[in-house]
Structure formats: C-alpha cells, structure tokens
PDB file of C-alpha atoms in Angstrom:
ATOM      1  CA  MET A1215      97.717-156.870-169.921  1.00  0.00           C
ATOM      2  CA  ALA A1216      99.935-153.945-168.927  1.00  0.00           C
ATOM      3  CA  GLN A1217      99.793-150.665-170.801  1.00  0.00           C
ATOM      4  CA  ASN A1218     102.443-150.634-173.538  1.00  0.00           C
ATOM      5  CA  ILE A1219     103.195-146.916-173.287  1.00  0.00           C
ATOM      6  CA  TYR A1220     106.812-147.289-174.400  1.00  0.00           C
ATOM      7  CA  ASP A1221     105.677-148.181-177.919  1.00  0.00           C
ATOM      8  CA  ASP A1222     103.671-144.963-178.116  1.00  0.00           C
ATOM      9  CA  PRO A1223     105.649-142.837-180.644  1.00  0.00           C
ATOM     10  CA  THR A1224     105.459-139.658-178.559  1.00  0.00           C
ATOM     11  CA  PHE A1225     106.507-141.414-175.369  1.00  0.00           C
ATOM     12  CA  PHE A1226     109.296-143.379-177.045  1.00  0.00           C
ATOM     13  CA  GLU A1227     110.717-140.249-178.676  1.00  0.00           C
ATOM     14  CA  GLY A1228     110.761-138.416-175.350  1.00  0.00           C
ATOM     15  CA  TYR A1229     112.193-141.386-173.478  1.00  0.00           C
ATOM     16  CA  SER A1230     114.943-141.822-176.065  1.00  0.00           C
ATOM     17  CA  GLN A1231     116.173-138.302-175.321  1.00  0.00           C
ATOM     18  CA  LEU A1232     116.477-138.759-171.555  1.00  0.00           C
ATOM     19  CA  ASN A1233     120.003-138.656-170.202  1.00  0.00           C
ATOM     20  CA  ARG A1234     119.765-142.256-168.998  1.00  0.00           C
ATOM     21  CA  SER A1235     118.602-143.353-172.456  1.00  0.00           C
ATOM     22  CA  VAL A1236     121.423-141.566-174.265  1.00  0.00           C
ATOM     23  CA  HIS A1237     124.255-142.384-171.843  1.00  0.00           C
ATOM     24  CA  GLY A1238     122.990-145.622-170.345  1.00  0.00           C
ATOM     25  CA  LEU A1239     124.018-146.585-166.825  1.00  0.00           C
ATOM     26  CA  ALA A1240     126.434-143.645-166.656  1.00  0.00           C
ATOM     27  CA  GLY A1241     123.468-141.338-167.211  1.00  0.00           C
ATOM     28  CA  ALA A1242     121.498-142.801-164.290  1.00  0.00           C
ATOM     29  CA  PRO A1243     122.549-140.981-161.096  1.00  0.00           C
ATOM     30  CA  GLU A1244     121.381-143.885-158.933  1.00  0.00           C
ATOM     31  CA  TRP A1245     123.668-146.352-160.731  1.00  0.00           C
ATOM     32  CA  PRO A1246     126.643-146.071-158.312  1.00  0.00           C
ATOM     33  CA  SER A1247     124.308-146.955-155.425  1.00  0.00           C
ATOM     34  CA  ILE A1248     122.975-149.966-157.359  1.00  0.00           C
ATOM     35  CA  GLN A1249     126.407-151.141-158.425  1.00  0.00           C
ATOM     36  CA  ALA A1250     127.600-151.063-154.815  1.00  0.00           C
ATOM     37  CA  ILE A1251     125.066-153.714-153.738  1.00  0.00           C
ATOM     38  CA  LEU A1252     125.148-156.087-156.697  1.00  0.00           C
ATOM     39  CA  PRO A1253     126.271-159.631-155.890  1.00  0.00           C
ATOM     40  CA  ASP A1254     129.174-161.258-157.688  1.00  0.00           C
ATOM     41  CA  LEU A1255     128.064-161.857-161.279  1.00  0.00           C
ATOM     42  CA  THR A1256     130.794-164.306-162.300  1.00  0.00           C
ATOM     43  CA  ASP A1257     129.262-167.033-164.478  1.00  0.00           C
ATOM     44  CA  LYS A1258     125.806-166.220-163.088  1.00  0.00           C
ATOM     45  CA  LYS A1259     122.553-166.493-165.012  1.00  0.00           C
ATOM     46  CA  ILE A1260     120.658-163.214-164.904  1.00  0.00           C
ATOM     47  CA  LEU A1261     117.109-162.126-165.689  1.00  0.00           C
ATOM     48  CA  ASP A1262     116.651-158.432-166.529  1.00  0.00           C
ATOM     49  CA  LEU A1263     112.969-157.487-166.146  1.00  0.00           C
ATOM     50  CA  GLY A1264     111.980-154.372-168.078  1.00  0.00           C
ATOM     51  CA  CYS A1265     115.356-154.418-169.804  1.00  0.00           C
ATOM     52  CA  GLY A1266     114.686-151.403-172.033  1.00  0.00           C
ATOM     53  CA  PHE A1267     117.604-150.739-174.365  1.00  0.00           C
ATOM     54  CA  GLY A1268     119.615-153.508-172.699  1.00  0.00           C
ATOM     55  CA  TRP A1269     122.146-151.342-170.889  1.00  0.00           C
ATOM     56  CA  PHE A1270     122.283-153.503-167.765  1.00  0.00           C
ATOM     57  CA  SER A1271     122.151-156.767-169.709  1.00  0.00           C
ATOM     58  CA  ARG A1272     125.251-155.796-171.660  1.00  0.00           C
ATOM     59  CA  TRP A1273     127.001-154.450-168.562  1.00  0.00           C
ATOM     60  CA  ALA A1274     126.344-157.684-166.682  1.00  0.00           C
ATOM     61  CA  ARG A1275     127.938-159.756-169.429  1.00  0.00           C
ATOM     62  CA  ALA A1276     130.919-157.407-169.597  1.00  0.00           C
ATOM     63  CA  ASN A1277     131.322-157.901-165.849  1.00  0.00           C
ATOM     64  CA  GLY A1278     131.399-161.658-165.780  1.00  0.00           C
ATOM     65  CA  ALA A1279     127.809-162.902-166.090  1.00  0.00           C
ATOM     66  CA  GLY A1280     127.427-166.186-167.936  1.00  0.00           C
ATOM     67  CA  GLU A1281     124.005-165.671-169.546  1.00  0.00           C
ATOM     68  CA  VAL A1282     121.484-162.835-169.523  1.00  0.00           C
ATOM     69  CA  LEU A1283     117.836-162.835-170.539  1.00  0.00           C
ATOM     70  CA  GLY A1284     116.209-159.430-170.956  1.00  0.00           C
ATOM     71  CA  LEU A1285     112.417-159.118-171.032  1.00  0.00           C
ATOM     72  CA  ASP A1286     110.408-156.043-171.979  1.00  0.00           C
ATOM     73  CA  LEU A1287     106.851-155.399-173.106  1.00  0.00           C
ATOM     74  CA  SER A1288     107.944-152.816-175.661  1.00  0.00           C
ATOM     75  CA  GLU A1289     108.767-154.015-179.155  1.00  0.00           C
ATOM     76  CA  LYS A1290     110.617-150.746-179.772  1.00  0.00           C
ATOM     77  CA  MET A1291     112.783-151.288-176.697  1.00  0.00           C
ATOM     78  CA  ILE A1292     113.582-154.875-177.601  1.00  0.00           C
ATOM     79  CA  ASP A1293     114.413-153.920-181.194  1.00  0.00           C
ATOM     80  CA  ARG A1294     116.858-151.256-179.959  1.00  0.00           C
ATOM     81  CA  ALA A1295     118.400-153.650-177.431  1.00  0.00           C
ATOM     82  CA  LYS A1296     118.991-156.249-180.126  1.00  0.00           C
ATOM     83  CA  GLN A1297     120.528-153.674-182.452  1.00  0.00           C
ATOM     84  CA  GLU A1298     123.003-152.550-179.794  1.00  0.00           C
ATOM     85  CA  THR A1299     123.982-156.018-178.529  1.00  0.00           C
ATOM     86  CA  ASN A1300     126.491-158.288-180.204  1.00  0.00           C
ATOM     87  CA  ASP A1301     126.681-161.196-177.785  1.00  0.00           C
ATOM     88  CA  ASP A1302     125.212-164.670-178.188  1.00  0.00           C
ATOM     89  CA  GLU A1303     124.893-165.033-174.411  1.00  0.00           C
ATOM     90  CA  VAL A1304     122.465-162.101-174.169  1.00  0.00           C
ATOM     91  CA  GLU A1305     118.921-162.846-175.304  1.00  0.00           C
ATOM     92  CA  TYR A1306     115.977-160.452-175.482  1.00  0.00           C
ATOM     93  CA  GLN A1307     112.287-161.319-175.574  1.00  0.00           C
ATOM     94  CA  ILE A1308     109.027-159.369-175.602  1.00  0.00           C
ATOM     95  CA  ALA A1309     107.081-160.218-172.450  1.00  0.00           C
ATOM     96  CA  ASP A1310     104.392-158.724-170.216  1.00  0.00           C
ATOM     97  CA  LEU A1311     105.612-158.702-166.595  1.00  0.00           C
ATOM     98  CA  ASP A1312     102.004-158.889-165.432  1.00  0.00           C
ATOM     99  CA  ARG A1313     101.664-162.405-166.783  1.00  0.00           C
ATOM    100  CA  VAL A1314     104.976-163.835-168.018  1.00  0.00           C
ATOM    101  CA  ASP A1315     105.530-167.443-166.920  1.00  0.00           C
ATOM    102  CA  LEU A1316     109.042-167.716-165.492  1.00  0.00           C
ATOM    103  CA  PRO A1317     110.862-171.071-165.274  1.00  0.00           C
ATOM    104  CA  GLU A1318     111.545-172.550-161.852  1.00  0.00           C
ATOM    105  CA  ALA A1319     114.951-172.226-160.107  1.00  0.00           C
ATOM    106  CA  VAL A1320     116.900-170.993-163.145  1.00  0.00           C
ATOM    107  CA  PHE A1321     118.384-167.567-162.357  1.00  0.00           C
ATOM    108  CA  ASP A1322     120.980-166.387-159.846  1.00  0.00           C
ATOM    109  CA  LEU A1323     119.975-162.720-160.066  1.00  0.00           C
ATOM    110  CA  VAL A1324     116.784-160.974-161.102  1.00  0.00           C
ATOM    111  CA  TYR A1325     117.399-157.314-161.830  1.00  0.00           C
ATOM    112  CA  SER A1326     114.897-154.602-162.661  1.00  0.00           C
ATOM    113  CA  SER A1327     115.225-150.854-163.115  1.00  0.00           C
ATOM    114  CA  LEU A1328     112.158-148.614-162.742  1.00  0.00           C
ATOM    115  CA  ALA A1329     109.695-151.141-164.155  1.00  0.00           C
ATOM    116  CA  PHE A1330     107.789-152.639-161.229  1.00  0.00           C
ATOM    117  CA  HIS A1331     105.573-149.590-160.692  1.00  0.00           C
ATOM    118  CA  TYR A1332     103.926-150.417-164.029  1.00  0.00           C
ATOM    119  CA  VAL A1333     102.879-153.848-162.699  1.00  0.00           C
ATOM    120  CA  GLU A1334      99.343-154.059-161.318  1.00  0.00           C
ATOM    121  CA  ASP A1335      99.719-157.214-159.193  1.00  0.00           C
ATOM    122  CA  PHE A1336     103.125-156.802-157.579  1.00  0.00           C
ATOM    123  CA  ASP A1337     102.567-159.641-155.112  1.00  0.00           C
ATOM    124  CA  ASP A1338     102.003-162.100-157.929  1.00  0.00           C
ATOM    125  CA  LEU A1339     105.142-160.906-159.730  1.00  0.00           C
ATOM    126  CA  VAL A1340     107.194-161.288-156.532  1.00  0.00           C
ATOM    127  CA  ARG A1341     105.902-164.847-156.169  1.00  0.00           C
ATOM    128  CA  ARG A1342     107.022-165.653-159.713  1.00  0.00           C
ATOM    129  CA  ILE A1343     110.415-164.006-159.180  1.00  0.00           C
ATOM    130  CA  TYR A1344     111.012-166.003-155.999  1.00  0.00           C
ATOM    131  CA  ARG A1345     110.140-169.200-157.855  1.00  0.00           C
ATOM    132  CA  THR A1346     112.501-168.479-160.769  1.00  0.00           C
ATOM    133  CA  LEU A1347     115.492-167.772-158.531  1.00  0.00           C
ATOM    134  CA  ARG A1348     117.865-170.470-157.420  1.00  0.00           C
ATOM    135  CA  PRO A1349     118.424-170.907-153.663  1.00  0.00           C
ATOM    136  CA  GLN A1350     120.445-167.954-152.304  1.00  0.00           C
ATOM    137  CA  GLY A1351     119.698-166.003-155.491  1.00  0.00           C
ATOM    138  CA  HIS A1352     119.089-162.260-155.356  1.00  0.00           C
ATOM    139  CA  LEU A1353     116.580-159.687-156.494  1.00  0.00           C
ATOM    140  CA  VAL A1354     117.957-156.180-157.021  1.00  0.00           C
ATOM    141  CA  CYS A1355     115.497-153.578-158.226  1.00  0.00           C
ATOM    142  CA  THR A1356     114.632-149.914-158.338  1.00  0.00           C
ATOM    143  CA  ILE A1357     111.036-148.740-158.034  1.00  0.00           C
ATOM    144  CA  GLU A1358     109.522-145.287-157.971  1.00  0.00           C
ATOM    145  CA  HIS A1359     109.185-144.310-154.322  1.00  0.00           C
ATOM    146  CA  PRO A1360     105.605-144.325-152.993  1.00  0.00           C
ATOM    147  CA  ILE A1361     105.976-140.710-151.854  1.00  0.00           C
ATOM    148  CA  PHE A1362     106.759-139.846-155.468  1.00  0.00           C
ATOM    149  CA  MET A1363     103.971-142.094-156.778  1.00  0.00           C
ATOM    150  CA  ALA A1364     101.140-141.293-154.383  1.00  0.00           C
ATOM    151  CA  PRO A1365      99.955-137.791-155.388  1.00  0.00           C
ATOM    152  CA  VAL A1366      96.995-137.723-157.738  1.00  0.00           C
ATOM    153  CA  SER A1367      98.442-134.536-159.280  1.00  0.00           C
ATOM    154  CA  PRO A1368     102.228-134.832-158.920  1.00  0.00           C
ATOM    155  CA  GLY A1369     104.404-131.802-159.477  1.00  0.00           C
ATOM    156  CA  TRP A1370     106.385-129.238-157.538  1.00  0.00           C
ATOM    157  CA  SER A1371     104.722-126.189-156.043  1.00  0.00           C
ATOM    158  CA  GLU A1372     106.130-123.205-154.182  1.00  0.00           C
ATOM    159  CA  GLY A1373     105.458-122.651-150.522  1.00  0.00           C
ATOM    160  CA  LYS A1374     106.300-119.824-148.187  1.00  0.00           C
ATOM    161  CA  GLU A1375     109.536-117.989-148.923  1.00  0.00           C
ATOM    162  CA  GLY A1376     109.961-119.929-152.150  1.00  0.00           C
ATOM    163  CA  VAL A1377     110.331-123.330-150.490  1.00  0.00           C
ATOM    164  CA  ARG A1378     109.913-126.183-152.960  1.00  0.00           C
ATOM    165  CA  ILE A1379     107.039-128.508-151.989  1.00  0.00           C
ATOM    166  CA  TRP A1380     106.107-131.946-153.285  1.00  0.00           C
ATOM    167  CA  PRO A1381     102.380-132.673-152.821  1.00  0.00           C
ATOM    168  CA  LEU A1382     101.529-135.767-150.816  1.00  0.00           C
ATOM    169  CA  ASN A1383      97.958-136.987-150.738  1.00  0.00           C
ATOM    170  CA  GLN A1384      96.114-140.286-151.100  1.00  0.00           C
ATOM    171  CA  TYR A1385      99.202-142.102-149.791  1.00  0.00           C
ATOM    172  CA  SER A1386      97.163-144.896-148.195  1.00  0.00           C
ATOM    173  CA  VAL A1387      94.889-145.243-151.229  1.00  0.00           C
ATOM    174  CA  GLU A1388      96.759-147.807-153.279  1.00  0.00           C
ATOM    175  CA  GLY A1389      96.149-148.553-156.925  1.00  0.00           C
ATOM    176  CA  LYS A1390      96.170-146.928-160.337  1.00  0.00           C
ATOM    177  CA  ARG A1391      97.710-143.520-160.927  1.00  0.00           C
ATOM    178  CA  THR A1392      97.367-141.897-164.348  1.00  0.00           C
ATOM    179  CA  THR A1393      99.876-139.156-165.076  1.00  0.00           C
ATOM    180  CA  ASN A1394     101.140-137.163-168.023  1.00  0.00           C
ATOM    181  CA  TRP A1395     104.866-137.839-168.370  1.00  0.00           C
ATOM    182  CA  LEU A1396     106.374-137.746-171.867  1.00  0.00           C
ATOM    183  CA  ALA A1397     102.878-138.620-173.116  1.00  0.00           C
ATOM    184  CA  ASP A1398      99.348-138.297-171.763  1.00  0.00           C
ATOM    185  CA  GLY A1399      97.677-141.095-169.842  1.00  0.00           C
ATOM    186  CA  VAL A1400     100.673-143.000-168.457  1.00  0.00           C
ATOM    187  CA  VAL A1401      99.373-145.677-166.058  1.00  0.00           C
ATOM    188  CA  LYS A1402     101.338-146.683-162.952  1.00  0.00           C
ATOM    189  CA  TYR A1403     100.378-148.446-159.719  1.00  0.00           C
ATOM    190  CA  HIS A1404     100.992-146.916-156.304  1.00  0.00           C
ATOM    191  CA  ARG A1405     101.744-149.120-153.309  1.00  0.00           C
ATOM    192  CA  THR A1406     102.841-148.025-149.856  1.00  0.00           C
ATOM    193  CA  LEU A1407     106.345-148.802-148.685  1.00  0.00           C
ATOM    194  CA  GLY A1408     104.886-151.318-146.238  1.00  0.00           C
ATOM    195  CA  THR A1409     102.963-153.149-148.946  1.00  0.00           C
ATOM    196  CA  THR A1410     106.046-153.384-151.152  1.00  0.00           C
ATOM    197  CA  LEU A1411     108.326-154.718-148.425  1.00  0.00           C
ATOM    198  CA  ASN A1412     105.705-157.073-147.009  1.00  0.00           C
ATOM    199  CA  SER A1413     105.102-158.589-150.444  1.00  0.00           C
ATOM    200  CA  LEU A1414     108.776-159.528-150.522  1.00  0.00           C
ATOM    201  CA  ILE A1415     108.834-160.811-146.939  1.00  0.00           C
ATOM    202  CA  HIS A1416     105.615-162.813-147.177  1.00  0.00           C
ATOM    203  CA  ASN A1417     106.803-164.521-150.348  1.00  0.00           C
ATOM    204  CA  GLY A1418     109.993-165.726-148.685  1.00  0.00           C
ATOM    205  CA  PHE A1419     112.563-163.042-149.431  1.00  0.00           C
ATOM    206  CA  ARG A1420     115.032-161.728-146.884  1.00  0.00           C
ATOM    207  CA  ILE A1421     115.520-157.991-147.392  1.00  0.00           C
ATOM    208  CA  GLU A1422     119.216-157.139-147.300  1.00  0.00           C
ATOM    209  CA  HIS A1423     119.200-153.489-148.317  1.00  0.00           C
ATOM    210  CA  LEU A1424     116.783-150.595-148.775  1.00  0.00           C
ATOM    211  CA  ASN A1425     117.971-147.247-150.098  1.00  0.00           C
ATOM    212  CA  GLU A1426     115.490-144.368-150.411  1.00  0.00           C
ATOM    213  CA  TRP A1427     117.824-142.865-152.934  1.00  0.00           C
ATOM    214  CA  SER A1428     119.151-139.328-152.928  1.00  0.00           C
ATOM    215  CA  PRO A1429     122.226-137.909-154.677  1.00  0.00           C
ATOM    216  CA  SER A1430     125.597-137.767-152.976  1.00  0.00           C
ATOM    217  CA  ALA A1431     127.394-134.514-152.182  1.00  0.00           C
ATOM    218  CA  GLU A1432     129.752-135.186-155.073  1.00  0.00           C
ATOM    219  CA  GLN A1433     126.850-135.668-157.473  1.00  0.00           C
ATOM    220  CA  LEU A1434     125.204-132.460-156.296  1.00  0.00           C
ATOM    221  CA  GLU A1435     128.423-130.574-156.944  1.00  0.00           C
ATOM    222  CA  GLU A1436     128.711-132.034-160.444  1.00  0.00           C
ATOM    223  CA  MET A1437     124.979-131.820-161.275  1.00  0.00           C
ATOM    224  CA  PRO A1438     123.221-129.007-159.340  1.00  0.00           C
ATOM    225  CA  ALA A1439     119.917-129.897-161.031  1.00  0.00           C
ATOM    226  CA  LEU A1440     119.770-132.961-158.750  1.00  0.00           C
ATOM    227  CA  GLU A1441     119.182-130.684-155.762  1.00  0.00           C
ATOM    228  CA  GLU A1442     115.412-131.212-155.994  1.00  0.00           C
ATOM    229  CA  GLU A1443     115.960-134.923-155.315  1.00  0.00           C
ATOM    230  CA  MET A1444     116.925-133.942-151.749  1.00  0.00           C
ATOM    231  CA  ASP A1445     113.374-132.703-151.077  1.00  0.00           C
ATOM    232  CA  ARG A1446     111.560-135.983-151.724  1.00  0.00           C
ATOM    233  CA  PRO A1447     112.661-139.521-152.618  1.00  0.00           C
ATOM    234  CA  MET A1448     112.033-140.289-156.277  1.00  0.00           C
ATOM    235  CA  MET A1449     112.969-143.960-156.107  1.00  0.00           C
ATOM    236  CA  MET A1450     113.979-146.751-153.804  1.00  0.00           C
ATOM    237  CA  ILE A1451     116.632-149.418-154.352  1.00  0.00           C
ATOM    238  CA  ILE A1452     115.968-152.855-152.888  1.00  0.00           C
ATOM    239  CA  LYS A1453     118.177-155.903-152.540  1.00  0.00           C
ATOM    240  CA  ALA A1454     116.574-159.127-151.332  1.00  0.00           C
ATOM    241  CA  GLN A1455     117.744-162.736-151.173  1.00  0.00           C
ATOM    242  CA  ARG A1456     115.803-165.926-151.759  1.00  0.00           C
TER     243      ARG A1456
END
C-alpha cells in the first residue's frame, strides 16, 4: 500500500497553503502547457488519478466532459473535493493507485497531476490505465522529472560566482527516495526518463507529446520566482494515446 502522506496533519496543512492548492489550476504554472495538449472533452468519460481537491475534475465538467471519476488515497483530499463540488456527474472515491482495480475500456481520458511518482510499480499502473481506456483514448499526466527526483539529498547549492546548482547523483539507481517536503519522511519513487517512456511504449501507448516543463518568458516576467525552474526541470508533461 502506498504511503498516505497527504492525510498527515502537518503535510496536509502545508499542502493546503501552496499556491496551487489555494488557486487551483490557475495557481499551477504548468497548467497552460497541459491545457494546450488536452483532447476534446465533449461528452467524454474521464478518470482523474490523484484528484486531490478536485480542481481538474470540476474544470473538465465545466468544459464539456460527460462524467468524471476522481480517485485519491487521501481521505482529507476526497472530503475537500466533495465539499467543493456540486455536480452529480463528478464522483470521488478513496483508492490506492498502487492496487486499484480499474474497469476495462470505460474511459476516454485518464488524467493525473503530480501523483505517479508516489507509485512504486509504475509499469503495473500503466498496464491498468491502458486497459481502462477505450480505443483511441488518451493519458495526459504530469510527473516529477527524474532529474528533480534522482538526488538522494535534493536542494539548491551555490557554485562558483554564485551560480545556482541542482545536485544530480544516483540517477541510474532507480527506486525509493525519502525526502522532507512539508513533512518528514515523504516517500517517492525515482525512475529514469527512459524507464518511464518505455513503460508506456511497451504497454501499447503511442507517445504524442513530451514537455520537460519550464516557464515561459511571460510567466517569468509575471513571476520572477520561477527563474529557478530554468536551471533544472521540475516536472514533465506526457500525452499518450491508446
């Protein structure tokens, strides 16, 4: 069973104060890049894996989706999502992505934002996602970038002449990474870029888009704090078709 860190009171309190938690999709700087690659949602059935507060689930319905099912391991997240959703066509359930049994050929789009790096057996999850999609269905997801994930002691340091440096070690050593982010002992799973893409390919997906995300010039002008995201990729955005 996956670690349920989001129900940890300290973690949940810190997460709730993040810009993306307060402002939803508008507070996620990668959202414009995601929105640009989403397929047509009209009357589509959508599965939102790691749905959190339900921001995307609600947005999808507001933009034409027929039905949305949001799954999350965190009871606190699901409770908040239910409180903030008033739509009979959006359903939320508590589920562990490491083991949830997904129905066959039901969904037109599987969406996930920054959840897959908490999954230990990514290949198995990809197999289940492929099975639950209808023919020509899509997977659109964001995952922490392996360059961001790999270091055993992540964090910026200062090099010569004040140059900002992100440590990169143990890149080829895949597996568990335990970090202190919002709370101590947060468990994630590092995989190389090759392993991630090959899991999709070997399970039948056709990769349509890969974005090793960085902010646009306009975003940098509006939010100078995003400048550090130009020095290493924090996440990648993937679109793949069944």
